[in-house]
């Protein structure tokens, strides 16, 4: 369907400048072909240097090996980056077709990011979290990409390298950030359980020889020792408090540039978030006053605006699923969303790619209430799962707090965000574009921004019958992404402390204490990622406005969505350039 539209545009473009076009077109396709060959080669080379990452992306050629993260390795990576930055220059961006032009920029950005991480950010010396081999072993045990004996043989070869790997890690970590080390230590304690129980059980269950079983057992014991010694090292470093978890202004801006790939700076985005927060508070207060008599009759609303909003939100939040119906309620909403998108003609939904709702796998239990499990770039035909938590084994207090948070209104917004037409729909389109580069070097801000954008877009088009309750709850949800940005920048650049952070999240963003505390922990161990939601959302909204102005009555929402998604997981600023080019043709 999309292909036909592209074809038409191409034909129109050619007709307009028929003389030079055919020559240029031939050049373009030559350049395209050789660049496509190059980028395939680039990926193959990259996986050789990053075999752990390759495994988790579903590329299994290097599953027998690990890279020892020492200074020799870092020099090799720097060399790799320099070499490929040079190679990229051989392909004139301007002569590439739009999709490959974006790939070119993504590779360049990724290589510059790698170089910057090693030579400027130097997180290998202070962030203990990425050194996590049990996580990798867990992935190889749980993902059924090959028969168990084959996976165990690969695991065996990796277990052999545990000691050398963790010795290098300990040697690197000269300036341990305590918050990151605490998290790494906790994860490795879980990792020990995985090695002792899950791996041991799998060895028992596998149809392999007794010799091989005992060989893997011995190696697993040695790996456990390496992990235990890494935990001991971290626990000894934590109290020394050598470095703050706050990134600081310079590193933060640079990381924002590489990760978000936005047209604006982190600082500009932060100021836009502050503005948006004030706007949302105004809107929420107006709606609260409008709804007040319906729920409270003659009783006067509190004078404090934020208190009044909070009371209204708490009142509406009591409408929620029963724990035992949570999964069924989610499942029942999906066909409704599909129907709405089709009836309103918002974008084409491929009916041959159904979303499978399932109870979350045991090894992910208790992590999140709902999440999308997408097939990797090497498995684009695989199923997409919508994992839903069962809330089983939760205390009734925890379950009811969770269900109040994901009340009847918010649950619908969550389904829009995660599934239709949010993450799941975007993914189906991205898989159609079949760009390995865009799948591997995917832009998180575009992906999260799209999901946030669709929430608003659905409501604008009448989803939820324009009920003020629905809008109020969506504003609260949107405020969360806005406050994620404010929090992240304030903490990493402006030294915001825990107390101030909780004040922001609980009083100004109406979150439950447990949620706010969880967010504080998250901002201690991550940076920039929390801004991706708002960054992408703002840019998509701005692009839509821009095109709407430009195309006036010719603007078509469905066309906008389909064209936007056809570029795959690319940064919004590049999609914008391509779409504006199309629009002016
Ligand atoms: Zn999301």
XYZ file of C-alpha atoms and ligand atoms in Angstrom:
586
model
C 0.000 0.000 0.000
C 2.716 2.410 1.082
C 4.830 1.341 -1.861
C 2.215 2.524 -4.327
C 2.207 5.983 -2.803
C 5.994 6.187 -2.934
C 5.964 5.088 -6.509
C 3.469 7.806 -7.453
C 5.551 10.497 -5.805
C 8.613 9.281 -7.578
C 6.871 9.364 -10.935
C 5.627 12.889 -10.318
C 9.089 14.023 -9.295
C 10.626 12.570 -12.430
C 8.061 14.114 -14.723
C 8.814 17.545 -13.309
C 12.500 17.468 -14.206
C 12.711 14.780 -16.842
C 16.032 15.803 -18.432
C 18.505 15.525 -15.612
C 16.416 13.125 -13.598
C 17.194 9.877 -15.348
C 20.948 10.408 -15.166
C 20.804 11.406 -11.547
C 18.533 8.502 -10.780
C 20.976 5.991 -12.194
C 23.741 7.514 -10.097
C 21.551 7.404 -7.044
C 20.759 3.760 -7.414
C 24.444 2.902 -7.943
C 25.300 4.784 -4.808
C 22.375 3.128 -3.042
C 23.488 -0.317 -4.036
C 27.059 0.126 -2.925
C 26.003 1.785 0.315
C 23.607 -1.077 1.058
C 26.489 -3.528 0.631
C 28.673 -1.362 2.840
C 26.142 -1.116 5.652
C 25.687 -4.862 5.697
C 29.440 -5.240 6.006
C 29.485 -2.578 8.724
C 26.939 -4.514 10.787
C 28.870 -7.781 10.418
C 32.045 -6.050 11.573
C 30.248 -4.416 14.466
C 28.901 -7.741 15.756
C 32.422 -9.148 15.837
C 33.374 -6.375 18.256
C 30.125 -6.454 20.236
C 29.175 -10.144 20.453
C 27.201 -9.721 23.711
C 24.995 -7.071 22.122
C 24.686 -9.185 18.961
C 23.290 -12.102 20.973
C 20.611 -9.917 22.494
C 19.674 -8.529 19.092
C 19.134 -12.069 17.822
C 22.382 -12.427 15.848
C 23.950 -15.673 17.023
C 27.154 -16.128 15.021
C 29.425 -14.975 17.847
C 27.630 -16.600 20.760
C 30.730 -18.566 21.727
C 32.764 -15.561 22.660
C 32.976 -12.463 24.840
C 35.029 -9.307 24.544
C 37.284 -8.691 27.532
C 36.635 -5.011 28.348
C 40.239 -3.891 28.837
C 42.247 -1.010 27.360
C 43.274 -3.079 24.343
C 39.618 -3.618 23.555
C 38.878 0.083 23.870
C 41.684 0.895 21.429
C 40.224 -1.617 19.002
C 36.802 0.027 19.260
C 38.324 3.475 18.696
C 40.120 2.161 15.662
C 36.912 0.607 14.372
C 35.096 3.944 14.795
C 37.810 5.937 13.022
C 38.014 3.472 10.165
C 34.277 3.448 9.535
C 33.901 7.194 9.911
C 36.397 7.354 7.065
C 34.558 4.746 5.023
C 31.323 6.664 5.405
C 32.853 9.652 3.644
C 33.027 7.579 0.477
C 29.248 7.654 0.228
C 27.935 11.062 -0.653
C 24.857 11.479 1.499
C 23.162 13.731 -1.021
C 23.246 11.014 -3.648
C 21.566 8.450 -1.430
C 17.838 7.801 -1.397
C 16.031 9.201 1.681
C 15.926 5.990 3.696
C 19.610 5.218 3.161
C 20.554 8.826 3.824
C 19.051 8.365 7.282
C 20.971 5.093 7.714
C 24.175 6.930 6.798
C 23.535 9.511 9.502
C 22.597 6.866 12.072
C 25.849 4.985 11.519
C 27.840 8.187 11.749
C 26.079 9.231 14.936
C 26.622 5.805 16.465
C 30.350 5.795 15.691
C 30.822 9.297 17.060
C 28.884 8.262 20.153
C 31.156 5.228 20.655
C 34.229 7.398 20.309
C 32.891 9.986 22.714
C 31.949 7.389 25.332
C 35.457 5.978 25.405
C 37.445 9.183 25.162
C 35.239 11.723 26.965
C 32.483 10.138 29.028
C 34.692 7.252 30.158
C 31.801 5.487 31.814
C 33.744 2.228 31.703
C 35.572 3.630 34.743
C 32.520 4.545 36.813
C 29.376 2.724 35.633
C 29.294 -0.869 36.905
C 25.867 -1.678 35.437
C 26.808 -2.662 31.853
C 29.198 -5.351 33.118
C 26.490 -7.965 33.450
C 27.249 -11.419 32.138
C 24.573 -13.346 34.093
C 21.972 -11.231 32.284
C 23.414 -12.436 28.992
C 23.406 -16.051 30.177
C 19.801 -15.573 31.306
C 18.883 -14.359 27.837
C 20.529 -17.409 26.255
C 18.696 -19.732 28.640
C 15.257 -18.194 28.207
C 15.203 -17.336 24.513
C 14.528 -20.400 22.483
C 16.628 -19.382 19.455
C 18.353 -22.805 19.166
C 18.015 -26.281 20.740
C 19.060 -26.380 24.402
C 22.240 -28.477 23.897
C 23.491 -25.955 21.351
C 22.738 -23.021 23.639
C 24.438 -24.761 26.558
C 27.542 -25.360 24.499
C 27.685 -21.615 23.697
C 27.078 -20.779 27.350
C 29.896 -23.129 28.316
C 32.349 -21.248 26.135
C 31.283 -17.959 27.594
C 31.526 -19.221 31.186
C 35.206 -19.900 30.544
C 35.787 -16.167 30.090
C 33.969 -14.923 33.197
C 37.049 -14.532 35.372
C 39.069 -12.645 32.803
C 36.075 -10.435 32.024
C 35.407 -9.463 35.645
C 39.100 -8.938 36.368
C 39.157 -6.381 33.556
C 35.934 -4.800 34.867
C 37.394 -4.419 38.370
C 40.523 -2.923 36.897
C 38.444 -0.398 34.901
C 36.222 0.722 37.754
C 38.487 3.289 39.374
C 35.795 5.873 40.139
C 32.757 3.808 41.085
C 29.441 5.693 41.299
C 27.779 4.209 44.407
C 24.180 4.260 43.101
C 25.166 2.383 39.952
C 27.332 -0.039 41.907
C 24.462 -0.812 44.299
C 22.265 -1.636 41.348
C 24.989 -3.749 39.732
C 25.576 -5.634 42.987
C 21.852 -6.368 43.356
C 21.631 -7.575 39.773
C 24.638 -9.817 40.230
C 23.112 -11.335 43.368
C 20.151 -12.254 41.178
C 22.710 -13.474 38.645
C 24.168 -15.883 41.189
C 20.726 -17.392 41.705
C 20.396 -17.741 37.952
C 23.704 -19.593 37.678
C 23.018 -21.808 40.705
C 19.421 -22.662 39.930
C 18.257 -21.929 36.387
C 21.474 -22.895 34.661
C 21.854 -25.956 36.859
C 18.269 -27.044 36.095
C 18.809 -26.581 32.362
C 21.980 -28.664 32.466
C 20.056 -31.393 34.263
C 17.217 -31.279 31.732
C 19.379 -31.259 28.601
C 20.032 -34.331 26.520
C 23.809 -34.101 26.585
C 26.489 -36.503 27.829
C 27.293 -36.809 31.531
C 30.857 -35.603 30.836
C 29.584 -32.444 29.230
C 27.159 -31.912 32.108
C 29.898 -32.084 34.669
C 32.178 -29.900 32.551
C 29.560 -27.142 32.429
C 28.909 -27.556 36.155
C 32.561 -26.976 36.962
C 32.761 -23.932 34.700
C 29.563 -22.607 36.190
C 31.077 -22.879 39.679
C 34.117 -20.908 38.520
C 31.854 -18.301 36.949
C 29.936 -18.037 40.238
C 33.226 -17.329 42.012
C 34.029 -14.568 39.514
C 30.578 -13.019 40.026
C 30.826 -13.296 43.828
C 34.213 -11.629 43.745
C 32.799 -8.810 41.590
C 29.994 -8.291 44.135
C 32.559 -8.170 46.959
C 34.593 -5.627 44.998
C 31.538 -3.420 44.446
C 30.508 -3.609 48.080
C 33.926 -2.506 49.129
C 33.906 0.420 46.647
C 30.370 1.688 47.363
C 31.106 3.444 50.687
C 34.148 5.202 49.175
C 31.766 7.411 47.180
C 34.308 8.348 44.538
C 32.040 9.991 42.002
C 28.578 11.559 41.908
C 25.871 9.888 39.859
C 24.998 13.315 38.418
C 26.268 13.625 34.891
C 26.896 17.386 34.915
C 26.028 19.896 32.209
C 28.641 19.142 29.537
C 28.349 15.366 29.503
C 24.577 15.618 29.718
C 24.216 17.926 26.703
C 26.510 15.759 24.634
C 24.762 12.529 25.558
C 21.433 14.167 24.766
C 22.771 15.085 21.339
C 23.842 11.506 20.552
C 20.915 9.692 22.076
C 17.928 11.901 21.332
C 19.260 13.304 18.040
C 16.957 16.267 18.331
C 17.142 19.660 16.673
C 17.152 21.293 20.086
C 19.437 21.200 23.096
C 18.589 19.535 26.399
C 18.339 22.945 27.998
C 15.769 24.172 25.476
C 13.727 21.028 25.952
C 13.841 21.511 29.711
C 12.411 25.026 29.387
C 9.690 23.765 27.078
C 8.814 21.138 29.656
C 8.443 23.792 32.354
C 6.082 25.715 30.086
C 4.103 22.597 29.285
C 3.755 21.793 32.990
C 2.187 25.213 33.651
C -0.163 24.744 30.677
C -1.227 21.282 31.866
C -1.903 22.571 35.379
C -4.188 25.257 33.915
C -6.066 22.749 31.785
C -6.374 20.285 34.642
C -7.694 22.918 37.004
C -10.317 24.051 34.489
C -11.507 20.469 34.058
C -11.509 19.884 37.804
C -13.813 22.871 38.331
C -16.035 21.683 35.506
C -16.338 18.183 36.994
C -16.565 19.292 40.614
C -20.362 19.609 41.016
C -20.891 16.195 39.395
C -18.840 14.478 42.081
C -19.057 16.823 45.070
C -22.369 18.687 44.654
C -22.519 21.872 46.681
C -19.247 21.321 48.515
C -16.675 23.993 47.603
C -13.430 22.881 45.914
C -10.141 23.495 47.777
C -8.580 26.915 47.102
C -5.189 25.434 46.352
C -5.360 24.522 42.651
C -3.038 21.540 42.904
C -4.905 20.146 45.909
C -8.233 20.444 44.058
C -6.830 18.583 41.027
C -5.412 15.870 43.264
C -8.773 15.333 45.001
C -10.500 14.992 41.636
C -7.900 12.533 40.319
C -8.148 10.413 43.479
C -11.917 10.390 43.152
C -11.826 9.204 39.541
C -9.123 6.617 40.242
C -11.419 4.358 42.261
C -12.938 3.118 38.989
C -10.626 0.276 38.098
C -10.421 -3.413 37.124
C -10.529 -6.209 39.660
C -7.105 -7.914 39.934
C -8.431 -11.148 38.424
C -9.916 -9.280 35.423
C -6.903 -7.134 34.607
C -5.646 -9.202 31.690
C -9.127 -9.833 30.283
C -9.976 -6.118 30.469
C -6.860 -5.247 28.492
C -7.578 -7.931 25.925
C -11.123 -6.741 25.392
C -10.023 -3.184 24.686
C -7.728 -4.005 21.776
C -10.461 -4.746 19.188
C -12.191 -1.526 20.291
C -9.073 0.471 19.547
C -8.655 -1.179 16.157
C -12.257 -0.453 15.313
C -11.898 3.186 16.308
C -8.725 3.690 14.253
C -10.403 2.120 11.208
C -13.686 3.975 11.553
C -11.961 7.323 11.925
C -9.550 6.458 9.138
C -6.526 7.437 11.216
C -4.026 5.054 9.663
C -3.869 1.668 7.979
C -3.616 -1.264 10.403
C -2.289 -4.467 8.914
C -4.892 -7.126 9.847
C -2.475 -9.972 9.106
C -0.244 -9.079 12.052
C -2.334 -9.633 15.147
C -1.024 -8.730 18.556
C -0.852 -11.678 20.954
C -1.805 -10.861 24.535
C -0.180 -13.175 27.062
C 0.566 -13.387 30.727
C 4.115 -12.137 31.267
C 6.764 -14.882 31.201
C 7.825 -16.015 34.685
C 11.313 -14.551 34.413
C 9.869 -11.087 33.833
C 7.246 -11.402 36.562
C 6.670 -8.449 38.818
C 8.567 -6.025 36.595
C 5.811 -4.061 34.960
C 2.082 -4.288 34.543
C 2.152 -4.253 30.791
C 4.832 -4.165 28.134
C 5.382 -4.947 24.493
C 7.754 -7.768 23.634
C 8.819 -7.202 20.083
C 10.718 -9.560 17.796
C 14.316 -8.501 17.198
C 15.673 -7.110 13.922
C 16.644 -10.600 12.757
C 13.214 -12.004 13.442
C 10.795 -9.533 11.897
C 8.298 -12.322 11.193
C 8.174 -13.336 14.869
C 5.172 -12.697 17.072
C 4.747 -9.494 18.976
C 3.519 -10.110 22.498
C 1.654 -7.814 24.802
C 2.795 -8.999 28.221
C 0.320 -8.352 30.970
C 1.153 -8.840 34.637
C -1.131 -11.159 36.537
C -0.772 -9.268 39.848
C -0.625 -12.735 41.371
C 1.131 -12.938 44.696
C 0.898 -9.175 45.187
C -0.301 -7.897 48.565
C -3.809 -6.472 48.291
C -2.425 -3.065 49.207
C 0.132 -3.135 46.409
C -2.392 -4.456 43.900
C -4.989 -1.838 44.749
C -2.474 1.008 44.584
C -1.386 -0.288 41.184
C -4.953 -0.634 39.936
C -5.831 2.873 41.122
C -2.891 4.109 39.100
C -4.001 2.073 36.043
C -7.665 2.916 36.529
C -10.327 2.546 33.825
C -9.279 5.771 32.086
C -5.539 5.315 32.292
C -5.770 1.670 31.227
C -7.214 2.809 27.905
C -4.440 5.348 27.472
C -1.905 2.665 28.330
C -3.364 0.399 25.644
C -3.179 3.186 23.088
C 0.446 3.849 24.068
C 1.666 0.257 24.203
C -0.467 -1.273 21.507
C -2.841 0.425 19.067
C -1.903 2.721 17.427
C 1.178 3.210 19.668
C 4.258 0.991 20.000
C 2.814 -2.122 18.439
C 1.475 -0.375 15.330
C 4.682 1.617 14.902
C 6.638 -1.614 15.081
C 4.617 -3.280 12.336
C 5.400 -0.318 10.066
C 9.070 -0.299 11.081
C 9.385 -3.991 10.227
C 7.959 -3.275 6.795
C 10.712 -0.797 6.021
C 13.219 -3.611 6.657
C 16.149 -1.404 7.457
C 18.478 -3.366 9.669
C 20.374 -0.198 10.557
C 17.208 1.530 11.748
C 16.200 -1.515 13.787
C 19.587 -1.877 15.452
C 20.352 1.821 15.914
C 16.723 2.682 16.608
C 15.938 6.154 17.880
C 14.217 5.864 21.256
C 12.816 9.397 21.160
C 10.953 8.718 17.920
C 9.575 5.432 19.256
C 8.432 6.814 22.615
C 7.379 10.120 21.067
C 5.085 8.322 18.632
C 3.420 6.347 21.429
C 2.824 9.524 23.462
C 1.636 11.392 20.368
C -0.986 8.727 19.574
C -2.566 9.114 23.020
C -3.368 12.742 22.291
C -4.267 12.072 18.664
C -6.852 9.432 19.633
C -8.471 11.742 22.166
C -8.497 14.633 19.693
C -10.368 12.408 17.290
C -13.045 11.651 19.821
C -11.811 8.524 21.537
C -13.456 8.406 24.977
C -16.356 10.595 23.747
C -14.539 13.746 24.774
C -15.399 13.087 28.397
C -13.666 15.578 30.690
C -12.707 12.682 32.987
C -10.741 11.053 30.181
C -8.998 14.286 29.257
C -8.115 15.027 32.880
C -6.551 11.603 33.277
C -4.679 11.954 30.004
C -3.302 15.316 31.130
C -2.044 13.614 34.259
C -0.426 10.915 32.154
C 1.104 13.502 29.822
C 2.320 15.472 32.842
C 4.292 12.397 33.810
C 6.345 12.493 30.609
C 6.809 16.252 31.011
C 8.013 15.825 34.595
C 10.346 13.006 33.535
C 12.156 15.593 31.422
C 12.180 18.219 34.160
C 13.391 15.692 36.712
C 16.165 14.275 34.560
C 17.616 17.656 33.624
C 17.207 19.124 37.104
C 18.890 16.187 38.790
C 21.782 15.667 36.381
C 22.514 19.282 35.509
C 21.098 21.382 38.338
C 21.785 19.294 41.440
C 18.122 18.793 42.361
C 17.991 16.695 45.553
C 15.720 13.844 46.577
C 13.349 15.989 48.608
C 12.839 18.447 45.761
C 12.365 15.597 43.319
C 9.648 13.991 45.440
C 7.945 17.367 45.832
C 7.862 17.743 42.041
C 6.537 14.245 41.390
C 4.043 13.933 44.234
C 2.657 17.459 44.539
C 3.048 18.807 41.057
C 2.591 15.625 39.047
C 0.076 13.886 41.358
C 1.998 10.625 41.642
C 1.759 8.053 44.410
C 4.680 8.075 46.854
C 5.855 4.614 45.782
C 5.892 5.643 42.123
C 7.778 8.854 42.885
C 10.386 6.998 44.930
C 10.825 4.501 42.115
C 11.374 7.392 39.697
C 13.999 8.910 41.995
C 15.862 5.592 41.957
C 15.586 5.476 38.174
C 17.028 8.947 37.672
C 19.948 7.914 39.915
C 20.910 5.120 37.565
C 19.971 6.520 34.155
C 20.416 9.770 32.294
C 18.774 11.335 29.230
C 16.509 8.328 28.532
C 13.752 9.853 30.678
C 13.607 12.847 28.325
C 12.986 10.743 25.219
C 9.180 10.618 25.626
C 8.644 14.354 25.742
C 11.390 15.149 23.210
C 9.875 12.876 20.555
C 6.308 13.920 21.305
C 7.077 17.638 20.960
C 8.880 17.169 17.670
C 6.103 15.069 16.161
C 3.483 17.631 17.210
C 5.604 20.434 15.733
C 6.067 18.526 12.480
C 2.339 17.903 12.177
C 1.613 21.602 12.744
C 4.231 22.586 10.211
C 2.861 20.275 7.525
C -0.701 21.239 8.302
C 0.172 24.890 7.711
C 2.093 24.142 4.585
C -0.444 21.835 2.983
C -3.544 23.652 4.282
C -6.670 21.857 2.991
C -4.525 19.205 1.287
C -3.308 17.972 4.663
C -4.511 14.459 5.364
C -4.015 12.973 8.818
C -3.928 9.357 7.646
C -1.366 10.158 4.993
C 0.700 12.057 7.540
C 0.766 9.080 9.916
C 1.577 6.515 7.260
C 4.256 8.622 5.678
C 5.790 9.402 9.072
C 5.913 5.724 10.061
C 7.273 4.595 6.695
C 10.729 5.924 7.641
C 11.138 3.339 10.395
C 12.818 4.023 13.737
C 14.559 7.192 12.557
C 15.103 10.413 14.518
C 12.187 12.816 14.032
C 14.436 15.581 12.732
C 15.442 13.435 9.759
C 11.901 12.271 9.094
C 10.934 15.927 9.154
C 13.516 16.822 6.497
C 12.352 13.984 4.256
C 8.671 14.789 4.670
C 9.152 18.494 4.059
C 11.088 17.666 0.905
C 8.210 15.498 -0.251
C 5.710 18.208 0.597
C 7.477 20.833 -1.506
C 7.932 18.656 -4.568
Zn 6.503 3.570 25.674
